[in-house]
Amino acid sequence: MNKQILWIWLRLALDGNSKMMFALYQVAGDIESIYRADKTQYQAWGLPERYLKALTDKDTGRAYNIWGLCEKFGYHIVTIDEDGFPPLLRNIALPPCMLFYDGNLPGVLEFPALTMIGTRHSTTTGEACAAEMARGLSLSGFTIVCGVAEGIE
């Protein structure tokens, strides 16, 4: 099975909890082991009860849908266990296990990067201003990093 599908499945099962995804990856060693595990194994790994039902549901249909949409719209995915994952990011204390991106990921490391953090409950005017700032900065050579959170980010 496609490893990216499994990473998306895990992200969905854990409600996007990056810290828990990385902790599971560290203890299990690979995404296939996480996917193949059963409730007893998840409990032995110390997973909170609230995630057990979602993790024991091995249906990857929603993950395939997300992966398909990324393919359709030209977005890319790279996971922590792939060669293309940025080495500097892999070596931070709590790295994300997967990145969704648009453009050329290797090129990201060649330019200064900037992330914009704002409110989750933004106004239309605030979102328009943030988008214009991001556009201007990207045209000036900055890589804009976004976590895809609700609101201005």
PDB file of N, CA and C in Angstrom, residues 41-116:
ATOM      1  N   GLN A  41      -1.780  -3.538  20.780  1.00  0.00           N
ATOM      2  CA  GLN A  41      -0.486  -2.915  20.495  1.00  0.00           C
ATOM      3  C   GLN A  41      -0.549  -1.410  20.722  1.00  0.00           C
ATOM      4  N   TYR A  42      -1.617  -0.789  20.258  1.00  0.00           N
ATOM      5  CA  TYR A  42      -1.768   0.658  20.468  1.00  0.00           C
ATOM      6  C   TYR A  42      -1.787   0.982  21.959  1.00  0.00           C
ATOM      7  N   GLN A  43      -2.461   0.164  22.729  1.00  0.00           N
ATOM      8  CA  GLN A  43      -2.495   0.381  24.179  1.00  0.00           C
ATOM      9  C   GLN A  43      -1.106   0.203  24.786  1.00  0.00           C
ATOM     10  N   ALA A  44      -0.371  -0.811  24.315  1.00  0.00           N
ATOM     11  CA  ALA A  44       0.992  -1.038  24.809  1.00  0.00           C
ATOM     12  C   ALA A  44       1.900   0.146  24.480  1.00  0.00           C
ATOM     13  N   TRP A  45       1.624   0.803  23.362  1.00  0.00           N
ATOM     14  CA  TRP A  45       2.402   1.986  22.984  1.00  0.00           C
ATOM     15  C   TRP A  45       1.968   3.231  23.744  1.00  0.00           C
ATOM     16  N   GLY A  46       0.957   3.103  24.579  1.00  0.00           N
ATOM     17  CA  GLY A  46       0.532   4.210  25.429  1.00  0.00           C
ATOM     18  C   GLY A  46      -0.410   5.202  24.776  1.00  0.00           C
ATOM     19  N   LEU A  47      -1.115   4.779  23.734  1.00  0.00           N
ATOM     20  CA  LEU A  47      -2.048   5.700  23.089  1.00  0.00           C
ATOM     21  C   LEU A  47      -3.254   5.977  23.973  1.00  0.00           C
ATOM     22  N   PRO A  48      -3.685   7.223  24.014  1.00  0.00           N
ATOM     23  CA  PRO A  48      -4.897   7.556  24.775  1.00  0.00           C
ATOM     24  C   PRO A  48      -6.115   6.831  24.195  1.00  0.00           C
ATOM     25  N   GLU A  49      -7.019   6.493  25.048  1.00  0.00           N
ATOM     26  CA  GLU A  49      -8.239   5.756  24.677  1.00  0.00           C
ATOM     27  C   GLU A  49      -9.018   6.437  23.558  1.00  0.00           C
ATOM     28  N   ARG A  50      -8.999   7.759  23.534  1.00  0.00           N
ATOM     29  CA  ARG A  50      -9.817   8.490  22.548  1.00  0.00           C
ATOM     30  C   ARG A  50      -9.406   8.222  21.108  1.00  0.00           C
ATOM     31  N   TYR A  51      -8.183   7.723  20.873  1.00  0.00           N
ATOM     32  CA  TYR A  51      -7.730   7.452  19.507  1.00  0.00           C
ATOM     33  C   TYR A  51      -7.899   5.990  19.090  1.00  0.00           C
ATOM     34  N   LEU A  52      -8.160   5.113  20.022  1.00  0.00           N
ATOM     35  CA  LEU A  52      -8.150   3.679  19.721  1.00  0.00           C
ATOM     36  C   LEU A  52      -9.180   3.256  18.681  1.00  0.00           C
ATOM     37  N   LYS A  53     -10.375   3.768  18.780  1.00  0.00           N
ATOM     38  CA  LYS A  53     -11.419   3.379  17.821  1.00  0.00           C
ATOM     39  C   LYS A  53     -11.022   3.788  16.400  1.00  0.00           C
ATOM     40  N   ALA A  54     -10.560   5.001  16.231  1.00  0.00           N
ATOM     41  CA  ALA A  54     -10.183   5.480  14.899  1.00  0.00           C
ATOM     42  C   ALA A  54      -8.999   4.693  14.342  1.00  0.00           C
ATOM     43  N   LEU A  55      -8.055   4.341  15.193  1.00  0.00           N
ATOM     44  CA  LEU A  55      -6.876   3.607  14.724  1.00  0.00           C
ATOM     45  C   LEU A  55      -7.183   2.153  14.387  1.00  0.00           C
ATOM     46  N   THR A  56      -8.161   1.582  15.045  1.00  0.00           N
ATOM     47  CA  THR A  56      -8.502   0.193  14.734  1.00  0.00           C
ATOM     48  C   THR A  56      -9.409   0.097  13.505  1.00  0.00           C
ATOM     49  N   ASP A  57      -9.916   1.218  13.038  1.00  0.00           N
ATOM     50  CA  ASP A  57     -10.670   1.263  11.783  1.00  0.00           C
ATOM     51  C   ASP A  57      -9.646   1.432  10.661  1.00  0.00           C
ATOM     52  N   LYS A  58      -9.415   0.400   9.918  1.00  0.00           N
ATOM     53  CA  LYS A  58      -8.356   0.404   8.894  1.00  0.00           C
ATOM     54  C   LYS A  58      -8.846   0.862   7.518  1.00  0.00           C
ATOM     55  N   ASP A  59     -10.033   1.446   7.466  1.00  0.00           N
ATOM     56  CA  ASP A  59     -10.576   1.935   6.201  1.00  0.00           C
ATOM     57  C   ASP A  59      -9.756   3.146   5.742  1.00  0.00           C
ATOM     58  N   THR A  60      -9.182   3.057   4.561  1.00  0.00           N
ATOM     59  CA  THR A  60      -8.345   4.137   4.022  1.00  0.00           C
ATOM     60  C   THR A  60      -9.075   4.949   2.946  1.00  0.00           C
ATOM     61  N   GLY A  61     -10.381   4.787   2.845  1.00  0.00           N
ATOM     62  CA  GLY A  61     -11.146   5.485   1.810  1.00  0.00           C
ATOM     63  C   GLY A  61     -10.995   6.996   1.846  1.00  0.00           C
ATOM     64  N   ARG A  62     -11.136   7.595   3.017  1.00  0.00           N
ATOM     65  CA  ARG A  62     -10.980   9.058   3.128  1.00  0.00           C
ATOM     66  C   ARG A  62      -9.561   9.485   2.797  1.00  0.00           C
ATOM     67  N   ALA A  63      -8.591   8.687   3.205  1.00  0.00           N
ATOM     68  CA  ALA A  63      -7.195   9.011   2.907  1.00  0.00           C
ATOM     69  C   ALA A  63      -6.955   8.981   1.390  1.00  0.00           C
ATOM     70  N   TYR A  64      -7.497   7.969   0.711  1.00  0.00           N
ATOM     71  CA  TYR A  64      -7.378   7.910  -0.748  1.00  0.00           C
ATOM     72  C   TYR A  64      -8.029   9.121  -1.402  1.00  0.00           C
ATOM     73  N   ASN A  65      -9.172   9.559  -0.872  1.00  0.00           N
ATOM     74  CA  ASN A  65      -9.837  10.733  -1.430  1.00  0.00           C
ATOM     75  C   ASN A  65      -8.960  11.974  -1.322  1.00  0.00           C
ATOM     76  N   ILE A  66      -8.349  12.176  -0.160  1.00  0.00           N
ATOM     77  CA  ILE A  66      -7.471  13.335   0.042  1.00  0.00           C
ATOM     78  C   ILE A  66      -6.263  13.237  -0.875  1.00  0.00           C
ATOM     79  N   TRP A  67      -5.666  12.055  -0.946  1.00  0.00           N
ATOM     80  CA  TRP A  67      -4.504  11.853  -1.815  1.00  0.00           C
ATOM     81  C   TRP A  67      -4.885  12.122  -3.267  1.00  0.00           C
ATOM     82  N   GLY A  68      -6.063  11.655  -3.669  1.00  0.00           N
ATOM     83  CA  GLY A  68      -6.542  11.884  -5.034  1.00  0.00           C
ATOM     84  C   GLY A  68      -6.765  13.354  -5.333  1.00  0.00           C
ATOM     85  N   LEU A  69      -7.307  14.085  -4.372  1.00  0.00           N
ATOM     86  CA  LEU A  69      -7.498  15.524  -4.566  1.00  0.00           C
ATOM     87  C   LEU A  69      -6.162  16.245  -4.707  1.00  0.00           C
ATOM     88  N   CYS A  70      -5.192  15.834  -3.915  1.00  0.00           N
ATOM     89  CA  CYS A  70      -3.857  16.431  -4.040  1.00  0.00           C
ATOM     90  C   CYS A  70      -3.301  16.184  -5.441  1.00  0.00           C
ATOM     91  N   GLU A  71      -3.420  14.956  -5.911  1.00  0.00           N
ATOM     92  CA  GLU A  71      -2.966  14.616  -7.258  1.00  0.00           C
ATOM     93  C   GLU A  71      -3.693  15.467  -8.301  1.00  0.00           C
ATOM     94  N   LYS A  72      -5.002  15.560  -8.165  1.00  0.00           N
ATOM     95  CA  LYS A  72      -5.834  16.282  -9.140  1.00  0.00           C
ATOM     96  C   LYS A  72      -5.442  17.752  -9.241  1.00  0.00           C
ATOM     97  N   PHE A  73      -5.176  18.380  -8.100  1.00  0.00           N
ATOM     98  CA  PHE A  73      -4.898  19.810  -8.090  1.00  0.00           C
ATOM     99  C   PHE A  73      -3.398  20.143  -8.085  1.00  0.00           C
ATOM    100  N   GLY A  74      -2.557  19.130  -8.210  1.00  0.00           N
ATOM    101  CA  GLY A  74      -1.119  19.364  -8.346  1.00  0.00           C
ATOM    102  C   GLY A  74      -0.378  19.618  -7.047  1.00  0.00           C
ATOM    103  N   TYR A  75      -0.970  19.253  -5.924  1.00  0.00           N
ATOM    104  CA  TYR A  75      -0.269  19.396  -4.652  1.00  0.00           C
ATOM    105  C   TYR A  75       0.547  18.135  -4.402  1.00  0.00           C
ATOM    106  N   HIS A  76       1.608  18.294  -3.669  1.00  0.00           N
ATOM    107  CA  HIS A  76       2.522  17.190  -3.409  1.00  0.00           C
ATOM    108  C   HIS A  76       2.534  16.868  -1.916  1.00  0.00           C
ATOM    109  N   ILE A  77       2.953  15.647  -1.628  1.00  0.00           N
ATOM    110  CA  ILE A  77       3.080  15.196  -0.237  1.00  0.00           C
ATOM    111  C   ILE A  77       4.462  14.573  -0.099  1.00  0.00           C
ATOM    112  N   VAL A  78       5.113  14.868   1.001  1.00  0.00           N
ATOM    113  CA  VAL A  78       6.358  14.179   1.341  1.00  0.00           C
ATOM    114  C   VAL A  78       6.274  13.830   2.825  1.00  0.00           C
ATOM    115  N   THR A  79       6.701  12.617   3.144  1.00  0.00           N
ATOM    116  CA  THR A  79       6.603  12.152   4.530  1.00  0.00           C
ATOM    117  C   THR A  79       7.994  11.986   5.135  1.00  0.00           C
ATOM    118  N   ILE A  80       8.035  11.942   6.439  1.00  0.00           N
ATOM    119  CA  ILE A  80       9.291  11.914   7.184  1.00  0.00           C
ATOM    120  C   ILE A  80      10.160  10.704   6.829  1.00  0.00           C
ATOM    121  N   ASP A  81       9.552   9.652   6.316  1.00  0.00           N
ATOM    122  CA  ASP A  81      10.317   8.452   5.965  1.00  0.00           C
ATOM    123  C   ASP A  81      10.717   8.409   4.493  1.00  0.00           C
ATOM    124  N   GLU A  82      10.550   9.515   3.777  1.00  0.00           N
ATOM    125  CA  GLU A  82      10.951   9.588   2.370  1.00  0.00           C
ATOM    126  C   GLU A  82      12.229  10.404   2.221  1.00  0.00           C
ATOM    127  N   ASP A  83      12.995  10.083   1.190  1.00  0.00           N
ATOM    128  CA  ASP A  83      14.261  10.781   0.940  1.00  0.00           C
ATOM    129  C   ASP A  83      14.074  12.275   0.707  1.00  0.00           C
ATOM    130  N   GLY A  84      12.964  12.683   0.117  1.00  0.00           N
ATOM    131  CA  GLY A  84      12.746  14.088  -0.206  1.00  0.00           C
ATOM    132  C   GLY A  84      12.357  14.971   0.957  1.00  0.00           C
ATOM    133  N   PHE A  85      12.174  14.391   2.154  1.00  0.00           N
ATOM    134  CA  PHE A  85      11.804  15.188   3.330  1.00  0.00           C
ATOM    135  C   PHE A  85      12.988  16.078   3.707  1.00  0.00           C
ATOM    136  N   PRO A  86      12.747  17.376   3.960  1.00  0.00           N
ATOM    137  CA  PRO A  86      13.858  18.291   4.276  1.00  0.00           C
ATOM    138  C   PRO A  86      14.661  17.837   5.496  1.00  0.00           C
ATOM    139  N   PRO A  87      15.965  17.598   5.315  1.00  0.00           N
ATOM    140  CA  PRO A  87      16.798  17.103   6.417  1.00  0.00           C
ATOM    141  C   PRO A  87      16.814  18.017   7.639  1.00  0.00           C
ATOM    142  N   LEU A  88      16.827  19.321   7.415  1.00  0.00           N
ATOM    143  CA  LEU A  88      16.842  20.242   8.553  1.00  0.00           C
ATOM    144  C   LEU A  88      15.557  20.128   9.361  1.00  0.00           C
ATOM    145  N   LEU A  89      14.453  19.906   8.705  1.00  0.00           N
ATOM    146  CA  LEU A  89      13.174  19.754   9.389  1.00  0.00           C
ATOM    147  C   LEU A  89      13.079  18.406  10.095  1.00  0.00           C
ATOM    148  N   ARG A  90      13.639  17.381   9.484  1.00  0.00           N
ATOM    149  CA  ARG A  90      13.624  16.041  10.079  1.00  0.00           C
ATOM    150  C   ARG A  90      14.353  16.037  11.428  1.00  0.00           C
ATOM    151  N   ASN A  91      15.313  16.922  11.604  1.00  0.00           N
ATOM    152  CA  ASN A  91      16.171  16.901  12.787  1.00  0.00           C
ATOM    153  C   ASN A  91      15.757  17.852  13.896  1.00  0.00           C
ATOM    154  N   ILE A  92      14.593  18.479  13.798  1.00  0.00           N
ATOM    155  CA  ILE A  92      14.137  19.309  14.910  1.00  0.00           C
ATOM    156  C   ILE A  92      13.514  18.410  15.980  1.00  0.00           C
ATOM    157  N   ALA A  93      13.261  18.955  17.142  1.00  0.00           N
ATOM    158  CA  ALA A  93      12.765  18.154  18.271  1.00  0.00           C
ATOM    159  C   ALA A  93      11.430  17.467  17.983  1.00  0.00           C
ATOM    160  N   LEU A  94      10.520  18.149  17.350  1.00  0.00           N
ATOM    161  CA  LEU A  94       9.207  17.580  17.063  1.00  0.00           C
ATOM    162  C   LEU A  94       8.832  17.885  15.609  1.00  0.00           C
ATOM    163  N   PRO A  95       9.399  17.115  14.680  1.00  0.00           N
ATOM    164  CA  PRO A  95       9.108  17.401  13.263  1.00  0.00           C
ATOM    165  C   PRO A  95       7.711  16.944  12.865  1.00  0.00           C
ATOM    166  N   PRO A  96       7.145  17.614  11.875  1.00  0.00           N
ATOM    167  CA  PRO A  96       5.898  17.095  11.325  1.00  0.00           C
ATOM    168  C   PRO A  96       6.222  15.802  10.582  1.00  0.00           C
ATOM    169  N   CYS A  97       5.299  14.871  10.538  1.00  0.00           N
ATOM    170  CA  CYS A  97       5.553  13.602   9.850  1.00  0.00           C
ATOM    171  C   CYS A  97       5.228  13.677   8.371  1.00  0.00           C
ATOM    172  N   MET A  98       4.488  14.705   7.972  1.00  0.00           N
ATOM    173  CA  MET A  98       4.170  14.852   6.564  1.00  0.00           C
ATOM    174  C   MET A  98       3.995  16.323   6.227  1.00  0.00           C
ATOM    175  N   LEU A  99       4.338  16.628   4.985  1.00  0.00           N
ATOM    176  CA  LEU A  99       4.167  17.982   4.480  1.00  0.00           C
ATOM    177  C   LEU A  99       3.335  17.922   3.207  1.00  0.00           C
ATOM    178  N   PHE A 100       2.384  18.823   3.080  1.00  0.00           N
ATOM    179  CA  PHE A 100       1.655  19.037   1.848  1.00  0.00           C
ATOM    180  C   PHE A 100       2.252  20.312   1.266  1.00  0.00           C
ATOM    181  N   TYR A 101       2.576  20.309  -0.009  1.00  0.00           N
ATOM    182  CA  TYR A 101       3.190  21.509  -0.562  1.00  0.00           C
ATOM    183  C   TYR A 101       2.824  21.697  -2.022  1.00  0.00           C
ATOM    184  N   ASP A 102       3.020  22.909  -2.458  1.00  0.00           N
ATOM    185  CA  ASP A 102       2.811  23.300  -3.841  1.00  0.00           C
ATOM    186  C   ASP A 102       4.117  23.920  -4.303  1.00  0.00           C
ATOM    187  N   GLY A 103       4.603  23.499  -5.433  1.00  0.00           N
ATOM    188  CA  GLY A 103       5.848  24.055  -5.936  1.00  0.00           C
ATOM    189  C   GLY A 103       6.976  23.045  -5.856  1.00  0.00           C
ATOM    190  N   ASN A 104       8.183  23.568  -5.644  1.00  0.00           N
ATOM    191  CA  ASN A 104       9.394  22.760  -5.664  1.00  0.00           C
ATOM    192  C   ASN A 104       9.986  22.704  -4.265  1.00  0.00           C
ATOM    193  N   LEU A 105       9.794  21.605  -3.567  1.00  0.00           N
ATOM    194  CA  LEU A 105      10.241  21.495  -2.177  1.00  0.00           C
ATOM    195  C   LEU A 105      11.749  21.644  -2.010  1.00  0.00           C
ATOM    196  N   PRO A 106      12.586  21.000  -2.848  1.00  0.00           N
ATOM    197  CA  PRO A 106      14.032  21.209  -2.664  1.00  0.00           C
ATOM    198  C   PRO A 106      14.425  22.680  -2.769  1.00  0.00           C
ATOM    199  N   GLY A 107      13.731  23.432  -3.592  1.00  0.00           N
ATOM    200  CA  GLY A 107      14.027  24.848  -3.749  1.00  0.00           C
ATOM    201  C   GLY A 107      13.688  25.676  -2.531  1.00  0.00           C
ATOM    202  N   VAL A 108      12.825  25.179  -1.681  1.00  0.00           N
ATOM    203  CA  VAL A 108      12.420  25.909  -0.482  1.00  0.00           C
ATOM    204  C   VAL A 108      13.623  26.215   0.397  1.00  0.00           C
ATOM    205  N   LEU A 109      14.553  25.294   0.464  1.00  0.00           N
ATOM    206  CA  LEU A 109      15.709  25.472   1.339  1.00  0.00           C
ATOM    207  C   LEU A 109      16.714  26.482   0.800  1.00  0.00           C
ATOM    208  N   GLU A 110      16.533  26.911  -0.440  1.00  0.00           N
ATOM    209  CA  GLU A 110      17.461  27.854  -1.060  1.00  0.00           C
ATOM    210  C   GLU A 110      17.087  29.311  -0.814  1.00  0.00           C
ATOM    211  N   PHE A 111      15.912  29.571  -0.269  1.00  0.00           N
ATOM    212  CA  PHE A 111      15.424  30.928  -0.082  1.00  0.00           C
ATOM    213  C   PHE A 111      15.035  31.155   1.366  1.00  0.00           C
ATOM    214  N   PRO A 112      15.036  32.419   1.802  1.00  0.00           N
ATOM    215  CA  PRO A 112      14.554  32.693   3.155  1.00  0.00           C
ATOM    216  C   PRO A 112      13.087  32.288   3.260  1.00  0.00           C
ATOM    217  N   ALA A 113      12.707  31.730   4.384  1.00  0.00           N
ATOM    218  CA  ALA A 113      11.329  31.288   4.584  1.00  0.00           C
ATOM    219  C   ALA A 113      10.662  32.141   5.656  1.00  0.00           C
ATOM    220  N   LEU A 114       9.365  32.310   5.490  1.00  0.00           N
ATOM    221  CA  LEU A 114       8.602  33.129   6.415  1.00  0.00           C
ATOM    222  C   LEU A 114       7.236  32.494   6.613  1.00  0.00           C
ATOM    223  N   THR A 115       6.780  32.475   7.830  1.00  0.00           N
ATOM    224  CA  THR A 115       5.416  32.045   8.099  1.00  0.00           C
ATOM    225  C   THR A 115       4.674  33.206   8.746  1.00  0.00           C
ATOM    226  N   MET A 116       3.419  33.317   8.400  1.00  0.00           N
ATOM    227  CA  MET A 116       2.578  34.383   8.947  1.00  0.00           C
ATOM    228  C   MET A 116       1.599  33.741   9.916  1.00  0.00           C
TER     229      MET A 116
END
